[in-house]
Coordinates of C-alpha atoms and ligand atoms in Angstrom, one line a residue:
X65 CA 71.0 127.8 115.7
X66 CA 74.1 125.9 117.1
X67 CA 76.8 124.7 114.9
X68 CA 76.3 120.9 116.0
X69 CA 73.5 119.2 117.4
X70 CA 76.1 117.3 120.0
X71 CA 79.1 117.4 121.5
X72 CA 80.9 115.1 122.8
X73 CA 83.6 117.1 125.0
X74 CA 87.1 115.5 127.1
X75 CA 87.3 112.7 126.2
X76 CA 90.0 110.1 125.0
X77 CA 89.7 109.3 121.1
X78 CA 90.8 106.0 119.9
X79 CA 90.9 104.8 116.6
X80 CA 93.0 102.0 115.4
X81 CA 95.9 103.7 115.0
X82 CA 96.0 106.9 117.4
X83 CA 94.7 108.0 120.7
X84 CA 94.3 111.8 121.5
X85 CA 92.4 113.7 123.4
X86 CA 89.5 115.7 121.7
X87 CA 86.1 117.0 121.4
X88 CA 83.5 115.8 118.8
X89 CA 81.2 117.9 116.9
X90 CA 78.5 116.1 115.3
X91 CA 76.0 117.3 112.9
X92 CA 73.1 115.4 110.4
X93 CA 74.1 112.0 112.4
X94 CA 77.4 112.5 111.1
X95 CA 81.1 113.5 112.9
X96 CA 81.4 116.9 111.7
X97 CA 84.5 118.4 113.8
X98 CA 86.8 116.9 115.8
X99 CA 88.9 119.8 117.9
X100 CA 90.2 121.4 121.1
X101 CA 87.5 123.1 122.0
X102 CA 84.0 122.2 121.2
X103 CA 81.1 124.2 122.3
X104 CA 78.5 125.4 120.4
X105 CA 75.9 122.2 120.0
X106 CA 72.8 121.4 121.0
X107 CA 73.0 119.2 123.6
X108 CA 76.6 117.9 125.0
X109 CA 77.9 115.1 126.7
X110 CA 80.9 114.8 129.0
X111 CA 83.5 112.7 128.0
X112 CA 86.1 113.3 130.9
X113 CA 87.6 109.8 132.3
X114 CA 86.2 108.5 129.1
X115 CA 87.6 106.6 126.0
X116 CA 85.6 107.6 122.9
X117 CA 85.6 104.2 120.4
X118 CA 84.4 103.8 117.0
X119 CA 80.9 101.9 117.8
X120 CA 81.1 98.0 117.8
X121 CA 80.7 96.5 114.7
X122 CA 79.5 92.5 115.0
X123 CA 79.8 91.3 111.5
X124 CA 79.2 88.0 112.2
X125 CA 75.1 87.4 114.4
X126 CA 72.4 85.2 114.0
X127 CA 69.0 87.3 114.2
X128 CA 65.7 85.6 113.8
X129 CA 67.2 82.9 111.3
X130 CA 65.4 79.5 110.6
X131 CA 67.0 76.9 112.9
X132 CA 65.3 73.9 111.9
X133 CA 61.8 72.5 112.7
X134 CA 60.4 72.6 116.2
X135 CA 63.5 75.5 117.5
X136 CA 63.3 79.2 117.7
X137 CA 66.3 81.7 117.6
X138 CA 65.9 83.6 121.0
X139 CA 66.5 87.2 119.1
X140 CA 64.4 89.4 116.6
X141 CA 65.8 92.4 115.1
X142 CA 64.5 94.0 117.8
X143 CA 66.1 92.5 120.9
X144 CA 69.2 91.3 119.5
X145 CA 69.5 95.3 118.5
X146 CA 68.8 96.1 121.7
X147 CA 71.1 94.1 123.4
X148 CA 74.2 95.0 120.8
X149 CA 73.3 98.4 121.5
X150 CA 73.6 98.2 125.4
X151 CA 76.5 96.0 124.7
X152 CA 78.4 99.0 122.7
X153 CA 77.5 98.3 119.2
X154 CA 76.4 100.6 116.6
X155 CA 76.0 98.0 113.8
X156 CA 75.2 94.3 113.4
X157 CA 75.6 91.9 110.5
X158 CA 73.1 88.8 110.5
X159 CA 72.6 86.7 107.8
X160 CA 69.8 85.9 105.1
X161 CA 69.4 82.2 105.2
X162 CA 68.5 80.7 101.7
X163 CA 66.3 77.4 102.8
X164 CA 67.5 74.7 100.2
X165 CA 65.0 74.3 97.2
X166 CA 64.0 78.1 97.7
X167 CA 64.9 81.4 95.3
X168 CA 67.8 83.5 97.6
X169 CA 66.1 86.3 96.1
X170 CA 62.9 85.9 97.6
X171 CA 64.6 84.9 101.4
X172 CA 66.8 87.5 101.3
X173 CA 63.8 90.3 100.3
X174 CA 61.3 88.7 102.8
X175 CA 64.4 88.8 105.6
X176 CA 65.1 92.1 105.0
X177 CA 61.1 93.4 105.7
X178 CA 61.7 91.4 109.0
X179 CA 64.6 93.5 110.0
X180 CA 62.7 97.1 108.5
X181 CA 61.5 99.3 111.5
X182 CA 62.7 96.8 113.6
X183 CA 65.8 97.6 114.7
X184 CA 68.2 99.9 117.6
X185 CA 71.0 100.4 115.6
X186 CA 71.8 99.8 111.7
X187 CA 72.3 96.3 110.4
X188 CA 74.1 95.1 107.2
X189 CA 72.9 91.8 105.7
X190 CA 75.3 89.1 104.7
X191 CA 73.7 86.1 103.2
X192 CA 74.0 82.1 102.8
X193 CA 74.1 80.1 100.2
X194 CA 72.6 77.2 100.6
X195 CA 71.5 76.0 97.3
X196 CA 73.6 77.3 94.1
X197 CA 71.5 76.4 91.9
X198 CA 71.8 78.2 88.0
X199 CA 69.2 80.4 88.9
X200 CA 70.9 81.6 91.7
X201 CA 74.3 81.7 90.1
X202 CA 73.4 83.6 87.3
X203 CA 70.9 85.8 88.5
X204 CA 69.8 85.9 91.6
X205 CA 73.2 86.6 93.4
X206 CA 74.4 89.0 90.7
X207 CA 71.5 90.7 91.4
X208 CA 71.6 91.2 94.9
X209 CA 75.3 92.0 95.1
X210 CA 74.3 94.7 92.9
X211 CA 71.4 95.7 94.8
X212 CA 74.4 96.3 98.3
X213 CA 74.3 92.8 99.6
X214 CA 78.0 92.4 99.0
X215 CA 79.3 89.4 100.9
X216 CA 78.0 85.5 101.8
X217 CA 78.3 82.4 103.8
X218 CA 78.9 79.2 102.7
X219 CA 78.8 76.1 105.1
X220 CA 80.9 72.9 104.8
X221 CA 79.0 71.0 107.4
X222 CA 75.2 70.6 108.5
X223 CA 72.5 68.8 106.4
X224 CA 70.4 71.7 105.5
X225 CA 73.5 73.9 104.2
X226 CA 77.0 71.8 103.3
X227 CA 78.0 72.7 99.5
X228 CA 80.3 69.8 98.2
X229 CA 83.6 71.5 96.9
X230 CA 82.5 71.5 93.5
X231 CA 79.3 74.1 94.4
X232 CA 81.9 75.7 96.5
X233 CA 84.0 76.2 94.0
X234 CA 81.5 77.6 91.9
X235 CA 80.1 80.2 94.4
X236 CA 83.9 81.2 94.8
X237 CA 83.9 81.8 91.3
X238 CA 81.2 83.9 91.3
X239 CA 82.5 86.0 93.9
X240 CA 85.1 86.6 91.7
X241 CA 83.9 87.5 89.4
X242 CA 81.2 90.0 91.1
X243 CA 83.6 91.3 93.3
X244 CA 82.0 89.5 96.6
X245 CA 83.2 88.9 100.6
X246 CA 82.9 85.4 101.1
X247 CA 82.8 83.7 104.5
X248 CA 83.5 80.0 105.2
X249 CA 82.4 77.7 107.9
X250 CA 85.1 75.4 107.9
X251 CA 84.5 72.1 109.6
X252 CA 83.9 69.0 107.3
X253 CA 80.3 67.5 107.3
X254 CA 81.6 63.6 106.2
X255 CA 84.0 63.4 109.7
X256 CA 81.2 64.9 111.9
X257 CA 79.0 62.5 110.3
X258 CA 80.9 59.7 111.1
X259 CA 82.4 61.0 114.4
X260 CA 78.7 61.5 115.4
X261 CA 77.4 58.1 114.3
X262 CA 80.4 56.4 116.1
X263 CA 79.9 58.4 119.6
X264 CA 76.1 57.4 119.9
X265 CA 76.5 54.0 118.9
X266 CA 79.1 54.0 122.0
X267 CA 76.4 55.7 124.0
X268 CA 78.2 59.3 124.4
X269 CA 75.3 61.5 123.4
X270 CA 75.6 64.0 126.2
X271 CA 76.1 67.5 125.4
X272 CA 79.9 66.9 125.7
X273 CA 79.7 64.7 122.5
X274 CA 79.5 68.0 120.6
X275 CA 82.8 68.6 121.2
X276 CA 84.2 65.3 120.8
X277 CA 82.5 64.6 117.5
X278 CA 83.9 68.2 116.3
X279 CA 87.8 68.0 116.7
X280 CA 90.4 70.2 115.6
X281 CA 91.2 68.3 112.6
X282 CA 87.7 68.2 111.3
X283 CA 88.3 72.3 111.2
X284 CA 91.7 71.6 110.1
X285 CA 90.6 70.1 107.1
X286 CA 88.1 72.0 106.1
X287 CA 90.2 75.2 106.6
X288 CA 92.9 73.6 104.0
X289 CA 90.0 71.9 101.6
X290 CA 88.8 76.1 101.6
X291 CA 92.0 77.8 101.0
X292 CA 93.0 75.3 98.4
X293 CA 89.7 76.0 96.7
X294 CA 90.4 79.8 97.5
X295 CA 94.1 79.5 95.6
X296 CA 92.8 77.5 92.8
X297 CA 90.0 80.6 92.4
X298 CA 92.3 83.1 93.0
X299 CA 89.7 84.2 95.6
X300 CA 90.2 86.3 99.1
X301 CA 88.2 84.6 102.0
X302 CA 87.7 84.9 105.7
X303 CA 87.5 81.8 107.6
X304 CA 85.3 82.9 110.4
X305 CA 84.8 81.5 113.9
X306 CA 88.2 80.2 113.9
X307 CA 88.8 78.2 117.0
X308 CA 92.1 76.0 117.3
X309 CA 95.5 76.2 116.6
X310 CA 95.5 73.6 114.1
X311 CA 92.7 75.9 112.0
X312 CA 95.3 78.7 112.4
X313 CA 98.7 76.7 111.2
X314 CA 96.6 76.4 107.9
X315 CA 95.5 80.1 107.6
X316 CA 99.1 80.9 108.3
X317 CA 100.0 78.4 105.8
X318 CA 98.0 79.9 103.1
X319 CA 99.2 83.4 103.6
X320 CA 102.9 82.3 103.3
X321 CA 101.6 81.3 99.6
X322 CA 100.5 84.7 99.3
X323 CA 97.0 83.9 99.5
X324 CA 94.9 86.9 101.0
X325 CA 92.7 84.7 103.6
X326 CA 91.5 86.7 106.4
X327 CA 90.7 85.3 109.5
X328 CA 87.5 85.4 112.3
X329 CA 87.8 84.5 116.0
X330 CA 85.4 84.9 119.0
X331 CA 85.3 85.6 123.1
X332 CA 84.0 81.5 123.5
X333 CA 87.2 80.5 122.2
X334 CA 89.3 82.8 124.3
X335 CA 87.3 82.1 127.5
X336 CA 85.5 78.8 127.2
X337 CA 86.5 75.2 127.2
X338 CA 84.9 72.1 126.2
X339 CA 84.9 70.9 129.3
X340 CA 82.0 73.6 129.9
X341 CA 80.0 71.1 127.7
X342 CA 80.5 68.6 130.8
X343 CA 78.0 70.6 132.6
X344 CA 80.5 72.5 134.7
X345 CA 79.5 73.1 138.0
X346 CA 76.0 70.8 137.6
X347 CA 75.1 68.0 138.7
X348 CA 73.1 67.8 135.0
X349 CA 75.1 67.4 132.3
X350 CA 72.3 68.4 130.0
X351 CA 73.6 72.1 131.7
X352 CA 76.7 71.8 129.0
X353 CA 73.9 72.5 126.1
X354 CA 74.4 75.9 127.5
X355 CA 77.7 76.2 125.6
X356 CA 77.2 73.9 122.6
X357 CA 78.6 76.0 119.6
X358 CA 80.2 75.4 116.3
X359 CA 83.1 75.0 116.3
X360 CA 83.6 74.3 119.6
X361 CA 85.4 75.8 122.7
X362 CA 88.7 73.4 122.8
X363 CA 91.0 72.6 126.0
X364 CA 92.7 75.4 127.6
X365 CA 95.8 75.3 126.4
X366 CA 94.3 76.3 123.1
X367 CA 93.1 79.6 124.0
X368 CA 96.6 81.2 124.7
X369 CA 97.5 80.1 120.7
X370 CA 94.2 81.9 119.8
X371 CA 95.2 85.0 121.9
X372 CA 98.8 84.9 120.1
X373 CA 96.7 84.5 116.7
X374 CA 95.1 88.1 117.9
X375 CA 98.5 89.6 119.1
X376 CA 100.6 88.6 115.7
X377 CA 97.9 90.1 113.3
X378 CA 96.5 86.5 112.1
X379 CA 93.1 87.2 113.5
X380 CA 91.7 90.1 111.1
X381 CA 88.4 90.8 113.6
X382 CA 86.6 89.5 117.0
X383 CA 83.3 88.9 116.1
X384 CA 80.2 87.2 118.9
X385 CA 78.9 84.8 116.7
X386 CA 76.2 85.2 118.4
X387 CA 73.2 82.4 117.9
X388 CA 71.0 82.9 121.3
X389 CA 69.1 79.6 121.6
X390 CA 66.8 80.3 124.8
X391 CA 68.1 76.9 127.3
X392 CA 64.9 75.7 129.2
X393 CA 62.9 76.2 126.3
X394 CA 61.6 72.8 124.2
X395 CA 62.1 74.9 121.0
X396 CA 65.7 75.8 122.3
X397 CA 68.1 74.2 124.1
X398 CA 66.1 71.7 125.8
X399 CA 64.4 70.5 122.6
X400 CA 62.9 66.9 123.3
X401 CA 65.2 65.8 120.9
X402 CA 68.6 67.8 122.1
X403 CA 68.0 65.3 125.3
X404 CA 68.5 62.2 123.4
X405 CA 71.3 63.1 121.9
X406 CA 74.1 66.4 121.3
X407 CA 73.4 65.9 117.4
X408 CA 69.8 67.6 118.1
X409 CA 70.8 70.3 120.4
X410 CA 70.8 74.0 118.4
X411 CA 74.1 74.6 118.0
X412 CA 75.2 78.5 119.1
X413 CA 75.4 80.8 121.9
X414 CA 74.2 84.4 122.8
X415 CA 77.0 87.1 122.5
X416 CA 76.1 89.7 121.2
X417 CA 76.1 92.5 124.2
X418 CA 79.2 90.7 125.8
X419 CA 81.8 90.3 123.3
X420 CA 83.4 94.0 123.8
X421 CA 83.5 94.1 127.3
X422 CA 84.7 90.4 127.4
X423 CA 87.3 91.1 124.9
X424 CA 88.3 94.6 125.8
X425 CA 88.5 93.0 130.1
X426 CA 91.0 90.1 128.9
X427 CA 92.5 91.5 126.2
X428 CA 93.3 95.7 127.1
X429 CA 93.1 95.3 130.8
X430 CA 94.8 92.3 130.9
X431 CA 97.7 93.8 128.9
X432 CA 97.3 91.6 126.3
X433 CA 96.5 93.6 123.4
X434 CA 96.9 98.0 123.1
X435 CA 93.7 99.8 123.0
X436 CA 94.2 100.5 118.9
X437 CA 94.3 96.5 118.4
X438 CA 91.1 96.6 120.5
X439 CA 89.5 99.1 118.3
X440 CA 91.0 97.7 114.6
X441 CA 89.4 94.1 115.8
X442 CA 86.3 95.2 117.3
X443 CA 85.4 97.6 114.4
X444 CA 87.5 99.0 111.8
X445 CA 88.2 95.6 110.4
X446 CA 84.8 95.0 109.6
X447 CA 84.3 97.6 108.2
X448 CA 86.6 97.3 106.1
X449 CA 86.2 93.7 105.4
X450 CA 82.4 94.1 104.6
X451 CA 82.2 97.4 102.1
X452 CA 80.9 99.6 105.3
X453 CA 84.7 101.9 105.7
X454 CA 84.6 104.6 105.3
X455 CA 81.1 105.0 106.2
X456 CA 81.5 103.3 109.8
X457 CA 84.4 101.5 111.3
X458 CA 86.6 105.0 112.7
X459 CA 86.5 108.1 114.0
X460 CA 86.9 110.9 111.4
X461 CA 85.0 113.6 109.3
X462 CA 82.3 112.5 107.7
X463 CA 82.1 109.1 109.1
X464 CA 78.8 107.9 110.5
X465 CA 78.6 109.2 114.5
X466 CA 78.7 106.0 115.4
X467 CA 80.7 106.1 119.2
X468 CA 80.4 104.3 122.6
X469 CA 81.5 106.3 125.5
X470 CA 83.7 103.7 127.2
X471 CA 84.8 103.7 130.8
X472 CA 88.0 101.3 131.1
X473 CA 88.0 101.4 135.0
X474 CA 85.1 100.1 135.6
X475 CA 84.4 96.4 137.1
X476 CA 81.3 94.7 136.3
X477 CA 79.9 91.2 136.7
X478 CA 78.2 89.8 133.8
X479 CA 74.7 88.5 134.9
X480 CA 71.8 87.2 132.8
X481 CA 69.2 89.6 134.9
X482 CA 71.0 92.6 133.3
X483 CA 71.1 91.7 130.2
X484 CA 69.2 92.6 127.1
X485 CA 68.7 89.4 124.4
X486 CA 66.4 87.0 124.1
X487 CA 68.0 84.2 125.5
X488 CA 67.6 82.9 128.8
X489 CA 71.3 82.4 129.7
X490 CA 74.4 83.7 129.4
X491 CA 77.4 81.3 129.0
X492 CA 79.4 84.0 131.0
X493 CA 76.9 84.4 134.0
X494 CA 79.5 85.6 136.7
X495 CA 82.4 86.3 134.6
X496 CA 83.9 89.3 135.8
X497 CA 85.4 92.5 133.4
X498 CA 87.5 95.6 134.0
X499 CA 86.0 98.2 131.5
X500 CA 82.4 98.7 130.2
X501 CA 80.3 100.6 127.6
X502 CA 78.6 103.8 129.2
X503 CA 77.2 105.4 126.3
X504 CA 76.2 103.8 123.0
X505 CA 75.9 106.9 120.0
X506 CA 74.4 105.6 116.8
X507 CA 74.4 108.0 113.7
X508 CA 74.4 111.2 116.4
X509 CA 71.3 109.6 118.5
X510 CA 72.0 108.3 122.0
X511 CA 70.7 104.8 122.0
X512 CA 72.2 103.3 125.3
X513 CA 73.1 105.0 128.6
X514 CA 74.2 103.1 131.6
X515 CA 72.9 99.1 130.7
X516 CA 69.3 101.1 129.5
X517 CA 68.3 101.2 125.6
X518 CA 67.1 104.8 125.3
X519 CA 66.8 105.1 121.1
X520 CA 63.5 104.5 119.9
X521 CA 62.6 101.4 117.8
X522 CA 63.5 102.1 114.0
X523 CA 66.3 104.5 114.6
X524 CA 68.4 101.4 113.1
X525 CA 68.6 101.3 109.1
X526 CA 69.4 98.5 107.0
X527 CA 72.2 99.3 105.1
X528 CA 73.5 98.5 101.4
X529 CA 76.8 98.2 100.5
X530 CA 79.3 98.7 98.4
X531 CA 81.8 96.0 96.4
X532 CA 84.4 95.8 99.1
X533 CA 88.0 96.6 97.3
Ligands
LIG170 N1 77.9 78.5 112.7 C1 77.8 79.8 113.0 O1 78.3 80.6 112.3 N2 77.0 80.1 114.0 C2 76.3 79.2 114.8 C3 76.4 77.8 114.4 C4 77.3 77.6 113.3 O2 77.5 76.4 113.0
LIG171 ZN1 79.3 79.0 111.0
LIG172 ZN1 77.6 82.1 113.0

């Protein structure tokens, strides 16, 4: 019987700190050798011209998550899998939504059986709090931090989800205390509401109004309000989907005080603008509901602070965000609603299968950032943020064979028609990259080869995790 059942032979590894050339030897799903000379497997895979990367971890998606009544997330487990697979991913982290007045317990257990069987490539739940009620506080989210579901969202905007600082100082507590990740969405629900009120009554309620009833000091606010909260606590947090400058003087404000507060940007705000809320390019300006996201994309100048955020070390990972809303779709996009006005229109955009080679074409190619930044902020970071290192996150024995085969030569255009989510859009269509994913390896199984998903259905597994330390 051979020693390994693949190999993985001349190829370029990368982890975030080296790059060397080797062959892999994996065995049980797992990275068994790593050496010269690798020959004795199974089956094996040439690597020559190749960089070998720890698999993508996204630990920030939106899969199948309850949007509000009358719209429909684009993914289920099983596309938005797919598509992170093809995209270079080897694991995803979406979120269990707790609808307000419901047990977290109870939507956490039945999301969970949503994602079983369902899924390409392993996923790792994160959860949001949306009503900390006793129950919950005492119980329910001891228990399921117990039970591996180790980190959580709280909102400080949106009807449905804003916690007033008092509950969010409360959940912070708890995290504490239990040894929980917590996330933040940091953009202050009282200014939108009155930004939003004050831009209809004036008759802007075009897509565009999205961005101008979101502006960089209602995330500058929030982002202070949270790592005040965070210092009073004593609490580590990540601010995620970080998207102006004004966000990141705060964050770098906080960690001068020696507060640990870790930090979450995306492609949209190194690549979009608000202006592409205007409809770029269209005649209908209902076209700029393509890219309404929260926060959102910000004037151009902005994304060269965000790119220094990721050069200086402020920006811990590079996550999609990705919230696939399909666009000509009344329970997406186009929602009867969403046309009389931006406050209605779902707020995210798909991302999932284009945020490495997005990130990896402006940021490595473009000589922006060195191959091992690519790889700390595209992966190891996450893991080691979310209790999955060292499980996943590197390249090393004993670590999950989770690997994409990545060519960094080669030019692609990004085009809905070869991609793999639910959505029926991408907010990149024609956007142009140097480097691509070739080969997607999940736990020793190829799963993608060349843009095709080749793993079967339920080779993903939902994965528990520990207290991350
Ligand atoms: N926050 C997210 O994290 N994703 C999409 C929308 C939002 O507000
Ligand atoms: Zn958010
Ligand atoms: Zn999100």
């Amino acid at each position: 019987m051979p020693e390994f059942d693949l190999a993985v032979r001349g190829g370029t590894l990368v982890t975030a700190t080296d790059t060397f050339p080797a062959d892999l030897g994996i065995r049980d799903g797992r990275i068994a050798a790593i050496g010269a000379r690798i020959t004795d497997a199974a089956r094996t895979l040439d690597a020559s011209g190749l960089l070998v990367l720890p698999g993508g971890i996204d630990s920030h998606v939106h899969i199948a998550q309850a949007s509000g009544p009358g719209i429909v997330m684009a993914d289920d487990f099983a596309s938005a899998t797919r598509a992170a697979a093809a995209g270079g991913n080897t694991c995803v982290m979406p979120f269990a939504l707790q609808p307000r007045g419901a047990s977290l317990r109870e939507a956490t257990h039945a999301y969970r059986a949503l994602a079983e069987g369902q899924c390409h490539i392993d996923v790792a739940i994160h959860l949001i709090v949306s009503d900390p009620t006793p129950a919950v506080l005492g119980q329910e989210l001891p228990a399921l931090i117990a039970e591996g579901y180790t980190s959580f969202k709280v909102f400080m905007t949106y009807d449905d989800l804003v916690l007033n600082d008092r509950q969010i100082l409360d959940v912070f507590d708890l995290a504490r205390r239990e040894g929980a990740r917590v996330m933040v969405h940091a953009e202050g629900y009282d200014a939108i509401r009155y930004m939003t009120e004050k831009l209809e009554k004036a008759g802007e309620t075009r897509p565009f109004g999205h961005a101008l009833s979101r502006p960089q000091v209602v995330e500058r606010e929030a982002a202070h309000r949270a790592i005040s909260h965070a210092e009073l606590v004593d609490l580590p947090i990540v601010i995620v989907h970080v998207s102006g400058e004004q966000a990141m003087e705060q964050i770098a404000w906080g960690r001068e005080r020696g507060l640990k507060i870790h930090a979450e940007t995306c492609p949209q705000y190194l690549t979009l603008t608000a202006d592409h809320m205007k409809g770029l390019g269209s005649d209908d300006p209902m076209e700029g509901a393509k890219y309404v996201c929260s926060p959102p994309p910000r004037e151009a100048a902005n994304q060269a602070a965000i790119w220094r955020g990721i050069q200086t070390g402020l920006f811990d990972v590079v996550s999609s965000d990705h919230c696939p809303f399909r666009y000509d779709d009344p329970a997406g996009k186009l929602n009867p609603k969403g046309r009389t006005s931006f406050r209605w229109v779902p707020n995210g955009i798909p991302g999932i299968e284009t945020r490495l080679p997005i990130l990896f074409s402006e940021g490595v190619s473009a000589g922006r950032i060195s191959l091992n930044r690519f790889v700390e902020l595209t992966a190891t970071n996450h893991a080691k943020l979310y209790g999955l290192y060292p499980r996943k996150g590197s390249i090393g024995i004993g670590f999950d064979a989770d690997l994409t085969l990545w060519d960094p030569n080669r030019r692609e255009t990004i085009r809905q028609a070869n991609l793999h989510h639910g959505a029926d859009y991408t907010p990149w269509e024609g956007f142009s990259v140097t480097g691509w994913p070739v080969t997607t390896i999940a736990r020793g199984a190829i799963v993608a080869e060349n843009g095709r998903v080749v793993g079967p259905l339920g080779h993903g597994q939902v994965i528990d995790r520990a207290v991350s330390p």
